[in-house]
PDB file of C-alpha atoms in Angstrom:
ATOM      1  CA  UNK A 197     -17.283 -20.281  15.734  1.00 58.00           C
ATOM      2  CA  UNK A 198     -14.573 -21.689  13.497  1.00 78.00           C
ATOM      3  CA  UNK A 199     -11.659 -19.313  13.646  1.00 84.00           C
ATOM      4  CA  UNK A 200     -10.824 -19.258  10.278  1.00 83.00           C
ATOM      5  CA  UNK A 201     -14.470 -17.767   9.982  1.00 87.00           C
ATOM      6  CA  UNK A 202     -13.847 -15.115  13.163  1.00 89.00           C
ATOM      7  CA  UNK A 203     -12.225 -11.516  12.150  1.00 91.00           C
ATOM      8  CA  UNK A 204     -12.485 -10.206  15.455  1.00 92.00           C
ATOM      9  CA  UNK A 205     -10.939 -13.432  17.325  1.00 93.00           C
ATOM     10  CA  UNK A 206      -7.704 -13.842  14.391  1.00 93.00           C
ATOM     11  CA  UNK A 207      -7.003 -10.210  14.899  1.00 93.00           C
ATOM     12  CA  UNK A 208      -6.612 -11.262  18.673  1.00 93.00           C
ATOM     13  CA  UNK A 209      -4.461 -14.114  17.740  1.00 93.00           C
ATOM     14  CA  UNK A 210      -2.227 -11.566  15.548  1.00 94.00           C
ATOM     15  CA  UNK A 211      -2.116  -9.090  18.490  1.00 93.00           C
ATOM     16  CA  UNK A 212      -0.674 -11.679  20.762  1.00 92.00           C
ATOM     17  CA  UNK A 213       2.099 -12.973  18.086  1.00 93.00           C
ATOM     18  CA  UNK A 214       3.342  -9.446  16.241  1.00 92.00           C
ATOM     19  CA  UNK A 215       6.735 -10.462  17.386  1.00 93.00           C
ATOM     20  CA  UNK A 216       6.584 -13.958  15.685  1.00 93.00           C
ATOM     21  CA  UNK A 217       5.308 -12.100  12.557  1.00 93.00           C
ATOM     22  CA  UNK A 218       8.368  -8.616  12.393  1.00 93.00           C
ATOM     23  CA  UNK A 219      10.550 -11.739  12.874  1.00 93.00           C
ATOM     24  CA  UNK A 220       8.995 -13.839  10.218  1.00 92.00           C
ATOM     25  CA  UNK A 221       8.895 -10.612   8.142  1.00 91.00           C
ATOM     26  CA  UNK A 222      12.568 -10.118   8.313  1.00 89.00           C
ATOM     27  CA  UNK A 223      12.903 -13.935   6.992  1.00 89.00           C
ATOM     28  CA  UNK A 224      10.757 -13.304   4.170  1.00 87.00           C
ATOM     29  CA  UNK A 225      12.965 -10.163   2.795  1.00 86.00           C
ATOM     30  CA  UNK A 226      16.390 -11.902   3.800  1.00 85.00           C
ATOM     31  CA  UNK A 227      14.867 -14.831   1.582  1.00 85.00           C
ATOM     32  CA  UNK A 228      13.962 -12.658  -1.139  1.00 80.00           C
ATOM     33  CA  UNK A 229      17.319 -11.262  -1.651  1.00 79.00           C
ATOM     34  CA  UNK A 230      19.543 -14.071  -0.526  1.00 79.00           C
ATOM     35  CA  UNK A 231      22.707 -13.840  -2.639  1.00 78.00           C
ATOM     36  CA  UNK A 232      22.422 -10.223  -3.633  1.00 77.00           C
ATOM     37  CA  UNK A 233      24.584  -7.335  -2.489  1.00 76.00           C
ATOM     38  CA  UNK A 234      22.367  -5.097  -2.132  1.00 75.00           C
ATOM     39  CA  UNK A 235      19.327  -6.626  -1.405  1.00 75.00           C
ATOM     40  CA  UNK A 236      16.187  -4.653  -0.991  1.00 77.00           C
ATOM     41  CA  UNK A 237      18.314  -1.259  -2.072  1.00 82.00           C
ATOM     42  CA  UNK A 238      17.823  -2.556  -5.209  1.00 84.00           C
ATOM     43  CA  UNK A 239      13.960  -1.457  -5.398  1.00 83.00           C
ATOM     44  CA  UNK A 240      14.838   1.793  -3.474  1.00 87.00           C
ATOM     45  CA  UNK A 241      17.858   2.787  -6.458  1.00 89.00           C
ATOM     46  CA  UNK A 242      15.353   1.345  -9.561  1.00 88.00           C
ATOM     47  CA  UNK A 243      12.564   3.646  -7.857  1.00 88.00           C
ATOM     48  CA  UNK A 244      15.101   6.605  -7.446  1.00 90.00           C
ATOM     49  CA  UNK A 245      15.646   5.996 -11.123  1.00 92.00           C
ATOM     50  CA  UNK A 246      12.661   6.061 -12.650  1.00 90.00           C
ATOM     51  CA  UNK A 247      11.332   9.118 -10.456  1.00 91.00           C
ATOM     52  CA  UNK A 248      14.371  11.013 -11.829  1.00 91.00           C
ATOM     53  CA  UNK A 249      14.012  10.140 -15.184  1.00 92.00           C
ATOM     54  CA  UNK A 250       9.907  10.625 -15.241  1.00 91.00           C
ATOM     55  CA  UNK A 251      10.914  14.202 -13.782  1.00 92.00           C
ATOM     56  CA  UNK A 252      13.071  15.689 -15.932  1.00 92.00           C
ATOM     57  CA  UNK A 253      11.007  14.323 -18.748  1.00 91.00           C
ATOM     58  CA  UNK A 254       7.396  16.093 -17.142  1.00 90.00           C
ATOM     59  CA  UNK A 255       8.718  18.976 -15.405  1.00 89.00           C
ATOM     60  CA  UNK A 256       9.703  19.761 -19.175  1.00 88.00           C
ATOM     61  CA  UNK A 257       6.520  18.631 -20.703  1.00 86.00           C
ATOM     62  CA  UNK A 258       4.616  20.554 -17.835  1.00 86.00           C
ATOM     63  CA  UNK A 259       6.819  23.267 -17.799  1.00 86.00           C
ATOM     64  CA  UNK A 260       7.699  23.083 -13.767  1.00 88.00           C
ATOM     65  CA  UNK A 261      10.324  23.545 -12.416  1.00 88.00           C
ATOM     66  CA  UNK A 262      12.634  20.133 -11.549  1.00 87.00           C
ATOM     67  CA  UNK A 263      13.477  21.158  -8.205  1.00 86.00           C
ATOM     68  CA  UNK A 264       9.759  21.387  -7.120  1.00 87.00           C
ATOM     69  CA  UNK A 265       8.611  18.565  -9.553  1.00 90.00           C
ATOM     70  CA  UNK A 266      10.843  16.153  -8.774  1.00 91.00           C
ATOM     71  CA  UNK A 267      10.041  15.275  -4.974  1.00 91.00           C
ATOM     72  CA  UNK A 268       6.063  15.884  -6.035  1.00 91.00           C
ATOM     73  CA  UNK A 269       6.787  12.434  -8.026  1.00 92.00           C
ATOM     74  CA  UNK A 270       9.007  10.252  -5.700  1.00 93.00           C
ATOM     75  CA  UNK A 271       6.868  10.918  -2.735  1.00 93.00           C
ATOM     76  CA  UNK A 272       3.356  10.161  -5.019  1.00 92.00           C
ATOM     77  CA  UNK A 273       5.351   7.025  -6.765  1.00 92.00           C
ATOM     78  CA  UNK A 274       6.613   5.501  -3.460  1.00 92.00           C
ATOM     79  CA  UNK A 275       2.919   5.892  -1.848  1.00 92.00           C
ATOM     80  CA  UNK A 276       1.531   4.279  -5.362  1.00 91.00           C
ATOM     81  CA  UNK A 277       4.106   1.112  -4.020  1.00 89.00           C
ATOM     82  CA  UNK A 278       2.859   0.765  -0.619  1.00 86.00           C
ATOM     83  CA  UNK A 279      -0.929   0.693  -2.349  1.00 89.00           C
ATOM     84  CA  UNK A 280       0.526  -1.711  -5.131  1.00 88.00           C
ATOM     85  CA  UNK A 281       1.133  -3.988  -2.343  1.00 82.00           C
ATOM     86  CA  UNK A 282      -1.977  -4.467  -0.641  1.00 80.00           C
ATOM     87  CA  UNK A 283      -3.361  -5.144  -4.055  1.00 84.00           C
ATOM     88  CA  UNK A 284      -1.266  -6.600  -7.071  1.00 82.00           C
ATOM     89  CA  UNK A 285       0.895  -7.433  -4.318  1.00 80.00           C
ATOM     90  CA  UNK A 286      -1.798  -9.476  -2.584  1.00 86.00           C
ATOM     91  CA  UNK A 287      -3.782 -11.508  -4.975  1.00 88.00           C
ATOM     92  CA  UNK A 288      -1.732 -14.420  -4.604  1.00 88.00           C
ATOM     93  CA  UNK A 289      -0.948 -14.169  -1.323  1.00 88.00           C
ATOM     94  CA  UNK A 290      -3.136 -17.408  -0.331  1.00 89.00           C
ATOM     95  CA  UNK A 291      -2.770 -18.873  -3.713  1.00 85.00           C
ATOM     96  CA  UNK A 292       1.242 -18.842  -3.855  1.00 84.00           C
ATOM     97  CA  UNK A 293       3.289 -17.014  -1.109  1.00 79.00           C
ATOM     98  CA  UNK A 294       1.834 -18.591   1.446  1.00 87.00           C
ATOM     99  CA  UNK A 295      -0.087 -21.070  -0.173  1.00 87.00           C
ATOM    100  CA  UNK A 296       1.601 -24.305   1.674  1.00 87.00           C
ATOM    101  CA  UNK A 297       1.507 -22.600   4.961  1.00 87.00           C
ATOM    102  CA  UNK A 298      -2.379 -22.048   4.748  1.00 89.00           C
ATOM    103  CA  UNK A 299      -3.146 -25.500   3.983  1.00 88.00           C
ATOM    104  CA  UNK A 300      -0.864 -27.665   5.858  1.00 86.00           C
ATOM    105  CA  UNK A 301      -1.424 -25.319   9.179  1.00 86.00           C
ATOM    106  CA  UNK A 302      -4.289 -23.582  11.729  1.00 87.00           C
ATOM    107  CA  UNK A 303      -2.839 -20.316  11.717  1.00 91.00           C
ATOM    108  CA  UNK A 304      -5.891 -17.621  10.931  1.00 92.00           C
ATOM    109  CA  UNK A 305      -5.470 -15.736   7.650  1.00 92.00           C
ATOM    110  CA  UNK A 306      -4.602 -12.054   9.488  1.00 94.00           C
ATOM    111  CA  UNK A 307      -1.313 -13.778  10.247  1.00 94.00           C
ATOM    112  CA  UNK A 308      -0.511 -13.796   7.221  1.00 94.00           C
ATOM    113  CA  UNK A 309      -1.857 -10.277   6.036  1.00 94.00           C
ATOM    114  CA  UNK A 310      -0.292  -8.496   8.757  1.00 95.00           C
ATOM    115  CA  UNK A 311       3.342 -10.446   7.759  1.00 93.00           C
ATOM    116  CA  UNK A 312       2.462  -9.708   4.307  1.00 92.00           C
ATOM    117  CA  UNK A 313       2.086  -5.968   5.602  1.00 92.00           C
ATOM    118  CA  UNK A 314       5.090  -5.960   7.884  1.00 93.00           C
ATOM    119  CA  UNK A 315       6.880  -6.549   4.649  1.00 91.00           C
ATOM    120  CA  UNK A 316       6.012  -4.128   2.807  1.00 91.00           C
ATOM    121  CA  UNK A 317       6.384  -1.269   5.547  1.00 91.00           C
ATOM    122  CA  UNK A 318      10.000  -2.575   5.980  1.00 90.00           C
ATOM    123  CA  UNK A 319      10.424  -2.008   2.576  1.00 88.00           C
ATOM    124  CA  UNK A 320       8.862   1.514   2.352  1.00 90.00           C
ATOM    125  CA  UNK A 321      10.886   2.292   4.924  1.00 90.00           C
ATOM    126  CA  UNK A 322      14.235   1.779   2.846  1.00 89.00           C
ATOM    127  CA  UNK A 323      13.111   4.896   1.038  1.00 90.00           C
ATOM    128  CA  UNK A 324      13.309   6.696   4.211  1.00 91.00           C
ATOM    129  CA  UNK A 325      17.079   7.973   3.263  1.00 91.00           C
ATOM    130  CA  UNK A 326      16.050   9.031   0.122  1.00 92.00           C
ATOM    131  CA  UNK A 327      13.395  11.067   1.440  1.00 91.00           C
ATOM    132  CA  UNK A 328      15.597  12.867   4.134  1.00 91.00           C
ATOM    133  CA  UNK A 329      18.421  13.411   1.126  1.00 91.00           C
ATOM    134  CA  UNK A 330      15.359  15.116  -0.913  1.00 91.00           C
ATOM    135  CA  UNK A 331      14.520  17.739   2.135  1.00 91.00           C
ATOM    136  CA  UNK A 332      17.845  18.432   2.342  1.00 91.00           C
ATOM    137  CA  UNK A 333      19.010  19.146  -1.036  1.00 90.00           C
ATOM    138  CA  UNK A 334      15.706  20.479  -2.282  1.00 88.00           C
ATOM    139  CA  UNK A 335      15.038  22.648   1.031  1.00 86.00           C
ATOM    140  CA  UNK A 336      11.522  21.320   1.295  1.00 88.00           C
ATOM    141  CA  UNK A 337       9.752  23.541   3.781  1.00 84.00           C
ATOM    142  CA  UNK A 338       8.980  21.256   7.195  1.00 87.00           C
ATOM    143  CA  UNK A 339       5.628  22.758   8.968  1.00 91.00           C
ATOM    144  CA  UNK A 340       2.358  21.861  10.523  1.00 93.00           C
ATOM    145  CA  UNK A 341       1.075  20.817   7.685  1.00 93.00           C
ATOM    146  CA  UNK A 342       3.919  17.871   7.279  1.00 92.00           C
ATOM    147  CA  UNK A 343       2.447  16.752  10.625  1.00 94.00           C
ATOM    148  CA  UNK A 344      -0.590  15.664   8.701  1.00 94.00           C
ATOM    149  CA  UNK A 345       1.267  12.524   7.454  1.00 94.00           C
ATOM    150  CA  UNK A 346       0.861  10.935  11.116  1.00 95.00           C
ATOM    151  CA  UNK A 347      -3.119  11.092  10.565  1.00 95.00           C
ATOM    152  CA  UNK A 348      -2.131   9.764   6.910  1.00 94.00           C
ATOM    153  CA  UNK A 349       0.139   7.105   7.442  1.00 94.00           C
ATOM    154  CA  UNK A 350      -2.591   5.309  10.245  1.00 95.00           C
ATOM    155  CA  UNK A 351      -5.308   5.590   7.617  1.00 96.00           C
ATOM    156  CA  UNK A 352      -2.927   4.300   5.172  1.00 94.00           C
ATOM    157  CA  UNK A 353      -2.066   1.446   6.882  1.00 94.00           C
ATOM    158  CA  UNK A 354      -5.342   0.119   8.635  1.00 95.00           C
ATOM    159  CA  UNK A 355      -6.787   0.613   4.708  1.00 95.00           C
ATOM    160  CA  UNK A 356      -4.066  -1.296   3.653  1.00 93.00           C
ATOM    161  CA  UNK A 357      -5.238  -4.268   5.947  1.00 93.00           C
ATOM    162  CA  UNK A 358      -8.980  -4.472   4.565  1.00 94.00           C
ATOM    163  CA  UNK A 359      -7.417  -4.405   1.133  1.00 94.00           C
ATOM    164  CA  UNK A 360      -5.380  -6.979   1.199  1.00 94.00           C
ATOM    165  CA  UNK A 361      -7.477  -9.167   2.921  1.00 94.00           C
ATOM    166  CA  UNK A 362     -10.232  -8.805   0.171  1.00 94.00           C
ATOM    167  CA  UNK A 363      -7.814  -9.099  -2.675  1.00 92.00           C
ATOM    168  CA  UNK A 364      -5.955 -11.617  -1.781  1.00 92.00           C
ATOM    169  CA  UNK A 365      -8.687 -13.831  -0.838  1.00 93.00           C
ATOM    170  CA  UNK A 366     -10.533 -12.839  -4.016  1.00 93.00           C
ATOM    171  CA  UNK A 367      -7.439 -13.413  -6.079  1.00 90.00           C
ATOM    172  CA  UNK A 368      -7.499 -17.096  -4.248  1.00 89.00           C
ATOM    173  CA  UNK A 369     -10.936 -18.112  -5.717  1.00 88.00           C
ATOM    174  CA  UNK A 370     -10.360 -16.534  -9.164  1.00 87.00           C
ATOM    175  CA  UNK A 371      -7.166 -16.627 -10.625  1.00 84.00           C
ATOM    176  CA  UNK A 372      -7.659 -14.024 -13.590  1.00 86.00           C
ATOM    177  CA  UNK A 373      -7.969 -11.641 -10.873  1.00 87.00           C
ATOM    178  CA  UNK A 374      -4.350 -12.118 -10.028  1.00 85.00           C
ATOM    179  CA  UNK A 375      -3.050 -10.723 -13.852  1.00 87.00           C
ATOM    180  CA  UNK A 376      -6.294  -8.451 -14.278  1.00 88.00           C
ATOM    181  CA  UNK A 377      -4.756  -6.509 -11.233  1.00 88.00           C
ATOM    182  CA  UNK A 378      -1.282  -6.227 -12.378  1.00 86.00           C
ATOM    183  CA  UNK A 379      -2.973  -4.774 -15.654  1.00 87.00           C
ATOM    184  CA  UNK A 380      -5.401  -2.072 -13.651  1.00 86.00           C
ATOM    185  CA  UNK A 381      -2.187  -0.676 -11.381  1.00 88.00           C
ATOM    186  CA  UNK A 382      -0.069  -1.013 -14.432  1.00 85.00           C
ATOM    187  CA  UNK A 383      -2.672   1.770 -16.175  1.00 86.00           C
ATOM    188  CA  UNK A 384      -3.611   3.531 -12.451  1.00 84.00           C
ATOM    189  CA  UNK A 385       0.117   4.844 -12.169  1.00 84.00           C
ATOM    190  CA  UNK A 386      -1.053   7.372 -15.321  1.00 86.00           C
ATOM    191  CA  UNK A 387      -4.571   7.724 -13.829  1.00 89.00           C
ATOM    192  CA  UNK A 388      -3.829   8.383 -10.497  1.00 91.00           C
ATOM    193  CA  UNK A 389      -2.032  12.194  -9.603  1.00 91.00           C
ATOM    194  CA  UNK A 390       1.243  10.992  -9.298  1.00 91.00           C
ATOM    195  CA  UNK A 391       3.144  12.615 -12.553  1.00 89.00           C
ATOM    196  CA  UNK A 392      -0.014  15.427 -12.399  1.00 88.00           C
ATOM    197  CA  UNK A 393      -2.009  17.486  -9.969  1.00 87.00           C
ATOM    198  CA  UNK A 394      -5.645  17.430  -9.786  1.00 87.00           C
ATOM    199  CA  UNK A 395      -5.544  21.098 -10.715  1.00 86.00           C
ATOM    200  CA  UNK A 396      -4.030  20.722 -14.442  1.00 86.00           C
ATOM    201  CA  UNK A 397      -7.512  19.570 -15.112  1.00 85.00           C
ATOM    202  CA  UNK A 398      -9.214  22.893 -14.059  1.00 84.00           C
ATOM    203  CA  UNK A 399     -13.084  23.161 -13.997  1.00 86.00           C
ATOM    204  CA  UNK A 400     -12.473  18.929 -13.638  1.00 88.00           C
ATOM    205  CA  UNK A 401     -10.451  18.453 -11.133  1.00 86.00           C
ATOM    206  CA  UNK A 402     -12.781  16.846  -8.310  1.00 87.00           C
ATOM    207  CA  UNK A 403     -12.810  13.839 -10.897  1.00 89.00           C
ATOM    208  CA  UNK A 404      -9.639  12.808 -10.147  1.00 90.00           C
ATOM    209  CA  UNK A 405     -11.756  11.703  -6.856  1.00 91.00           C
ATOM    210  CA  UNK A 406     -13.439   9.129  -8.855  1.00 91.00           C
ATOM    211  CA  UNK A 407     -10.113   7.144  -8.949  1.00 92.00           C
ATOM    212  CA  UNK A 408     -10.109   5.966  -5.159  1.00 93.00           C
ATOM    213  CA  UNK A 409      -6.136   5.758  -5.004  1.00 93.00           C
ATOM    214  CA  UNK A 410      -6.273   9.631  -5.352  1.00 94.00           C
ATOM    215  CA  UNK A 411      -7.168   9.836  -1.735  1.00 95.00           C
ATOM    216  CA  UNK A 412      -4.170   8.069  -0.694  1.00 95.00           C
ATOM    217  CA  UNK A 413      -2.058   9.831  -2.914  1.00 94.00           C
ATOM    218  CA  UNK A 414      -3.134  13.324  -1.346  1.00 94.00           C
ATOM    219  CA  UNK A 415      -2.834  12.264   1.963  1.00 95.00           C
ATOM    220  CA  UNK A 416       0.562  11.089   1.637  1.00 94.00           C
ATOM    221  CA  UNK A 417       2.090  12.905  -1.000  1.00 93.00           C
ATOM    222  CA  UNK A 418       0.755  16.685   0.438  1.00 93.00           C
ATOM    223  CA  UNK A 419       1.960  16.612   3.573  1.00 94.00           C
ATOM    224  CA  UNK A 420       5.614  15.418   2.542  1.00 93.00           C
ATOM    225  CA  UNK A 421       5.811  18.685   1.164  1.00 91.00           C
ATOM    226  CA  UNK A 422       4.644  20.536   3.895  1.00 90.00           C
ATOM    227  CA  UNK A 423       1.137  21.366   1.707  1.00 91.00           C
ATOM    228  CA  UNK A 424      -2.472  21.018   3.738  1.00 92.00           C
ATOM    229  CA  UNK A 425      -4.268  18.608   1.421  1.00 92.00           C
ATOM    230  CA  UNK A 426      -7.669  19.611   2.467  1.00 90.00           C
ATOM    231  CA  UNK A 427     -10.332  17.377   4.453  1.00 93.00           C
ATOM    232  CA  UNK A 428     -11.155  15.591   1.433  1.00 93.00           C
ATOM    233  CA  UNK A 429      -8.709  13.155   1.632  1.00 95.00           C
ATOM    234  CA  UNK A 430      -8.964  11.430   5.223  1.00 96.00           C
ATOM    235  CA  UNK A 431     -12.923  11.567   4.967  1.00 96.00           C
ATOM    236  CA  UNK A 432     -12.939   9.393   1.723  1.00 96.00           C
ATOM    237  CA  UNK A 433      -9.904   7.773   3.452  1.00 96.00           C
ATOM    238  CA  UNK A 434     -11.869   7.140   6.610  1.00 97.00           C
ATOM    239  CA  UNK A 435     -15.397   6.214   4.494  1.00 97.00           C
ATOM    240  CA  UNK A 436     -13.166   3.577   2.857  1.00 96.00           C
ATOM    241  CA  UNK A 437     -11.874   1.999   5.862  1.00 96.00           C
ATOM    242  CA  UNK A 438     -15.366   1.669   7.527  1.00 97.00           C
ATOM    243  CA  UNK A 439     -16.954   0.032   4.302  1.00 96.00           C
ATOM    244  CA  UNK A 440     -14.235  -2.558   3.267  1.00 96.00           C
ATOM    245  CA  UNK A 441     -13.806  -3.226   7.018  1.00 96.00           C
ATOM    246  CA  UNK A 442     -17.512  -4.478   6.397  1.00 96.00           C
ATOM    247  CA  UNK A 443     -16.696  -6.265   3.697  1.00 96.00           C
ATOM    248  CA  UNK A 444     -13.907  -7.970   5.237  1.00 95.00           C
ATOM    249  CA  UNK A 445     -15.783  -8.840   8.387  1.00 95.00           C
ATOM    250  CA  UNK A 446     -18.614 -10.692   6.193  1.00 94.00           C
ATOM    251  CA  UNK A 447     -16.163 -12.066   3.835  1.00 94.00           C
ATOM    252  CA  UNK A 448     -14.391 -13.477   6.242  1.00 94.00           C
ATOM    253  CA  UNK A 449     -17.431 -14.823   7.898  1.00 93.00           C
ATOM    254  CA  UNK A 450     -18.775 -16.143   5.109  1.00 92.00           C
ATOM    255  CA  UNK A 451     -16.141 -17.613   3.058  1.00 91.00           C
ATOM    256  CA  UNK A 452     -13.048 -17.712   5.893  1.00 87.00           C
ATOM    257  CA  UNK A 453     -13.181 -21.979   6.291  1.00 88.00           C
ATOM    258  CA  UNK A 454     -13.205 -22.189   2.532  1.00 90.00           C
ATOM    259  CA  UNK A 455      -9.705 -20.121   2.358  1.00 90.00           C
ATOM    260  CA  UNK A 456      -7.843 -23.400   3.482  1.00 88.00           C
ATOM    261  CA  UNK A 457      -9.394 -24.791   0.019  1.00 88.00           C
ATOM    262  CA  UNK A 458      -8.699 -22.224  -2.303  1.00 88.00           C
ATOM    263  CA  UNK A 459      -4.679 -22.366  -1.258  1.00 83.00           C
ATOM    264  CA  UNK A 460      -4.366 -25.335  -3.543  1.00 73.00           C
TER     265      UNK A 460
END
């Protein structure tokens, strides 16, 4: 079988070349933010920003208290941009990031996902200092539940790999999907618990559920402050993974020798 048409033998290739790909991933963000000072500190300050700005302007609407409102938001918000990534972010992956590479080369799509992905958890990790800086001035209570972000973070990411896959190769073969998505995340930062809590909606609050980033956004967000988010979470989390891994495998499958094609 043509590679470009075998999941199981490009995440082989991938597995034998993850050095090639943190290295490549590193060139990607030094490219990005060649001839800045800052570089990617940038994103990590504008987030900081916004989070404080969207708090104090909430926790007053809300009536909550800053101190307790204001991580609730940064950790949601910076878990919204690691999702934004493997979607908005990935629609024109094939079509214009790597669109040159793809067609002049033999290199299985996963290469490029999993770059695409080493990217963006070298970037989420820039918010790392932020994160420690909130514990410590905001005393956020570290316990066993905080350990649930390990179980999070894997579901996160192996999600993450499905998603992009789909959306970027999607995105390839139908343009309007690229500025469609940008419109639906635009609107899913409101939708999605980040500035709220399920609970403000009362008697309603298991329909947050029927906005599938809300899983993330629990796992993630729930644990970072030190909160058990329930089993709800990693079993829609874990449904989710099984089903667009499905989807992935027979996309791939069907439509992976096309890919090539649909980079022009």
């Amino acid at each position: 079988m043509n590679l470009h048409n075998d999941l199981i033998r490009q995440y082989d290739y991938v597995f034998k070349r993850l050095q090639n790909i943190s290295v490549l991933a590193f060139f990607d963000i030094t490219i990005k933010y060649k001839r800045t000072t800052l570089g990617p500190i940038w994103n990590v300050l504008a987030l900081l920003l916004t989070t404080i700005l969207l708090s104090i302007v909430f926790s007053m609407l809300f009536n909550r208290s800053l101190s307790e409102y204001l991580p609730r938001v940064y950790f949601g918000i910076t878990t919204f941009s690691f999702i934004t990534a493997a979607t908005s972010g990935a629609v024109s992956l094939i079509s214009g990031t790597y669109s040159s590479n793809i067609r002049n080369s033999e290199i299985p799509l996963q290469f490029y996902i999993f770059r695409h992905g080493a990217v963006t958890l070298i970037n989420y990790l820039h918010y790392l200092p932020i994160i420690i800086l909130i514990y410590l001035v905001l005393k956020i209570d570290v316990n066993i539940h905080t350990f649930l972000l390990i179980p999070g973070f894997i579901l996160l990411l192996l999600n993450f790999l499905w998603i992009t896959t789909v959306m970027s190769v999607i995105g390839s073969r139908f343009r309007d999907v690229i500025p469609l998505t940008e419109v639906l995340m635009s609107a899913g930062t409101l939708l999605t618990p980040i500035l709220w809590d399920k609970e403000q909606l009362g008697a309603y609050a298991n329909y947050a559920y029927l906005n599938p980033f809300t899983f993330f956004i629990e796992a993630i967000k729930y644990p970072f402050m030190g909160i058990n988010p329930g089993f709800i979470p990693y079993i829609g989390l874990i449904i989710f993974l099984i089903i667009g891994n499905l989807i992935q495998y027979i996309m791939i499958k069907k439509f992976g020798h096309r890919i090539p094609y649909w980079a022009s």
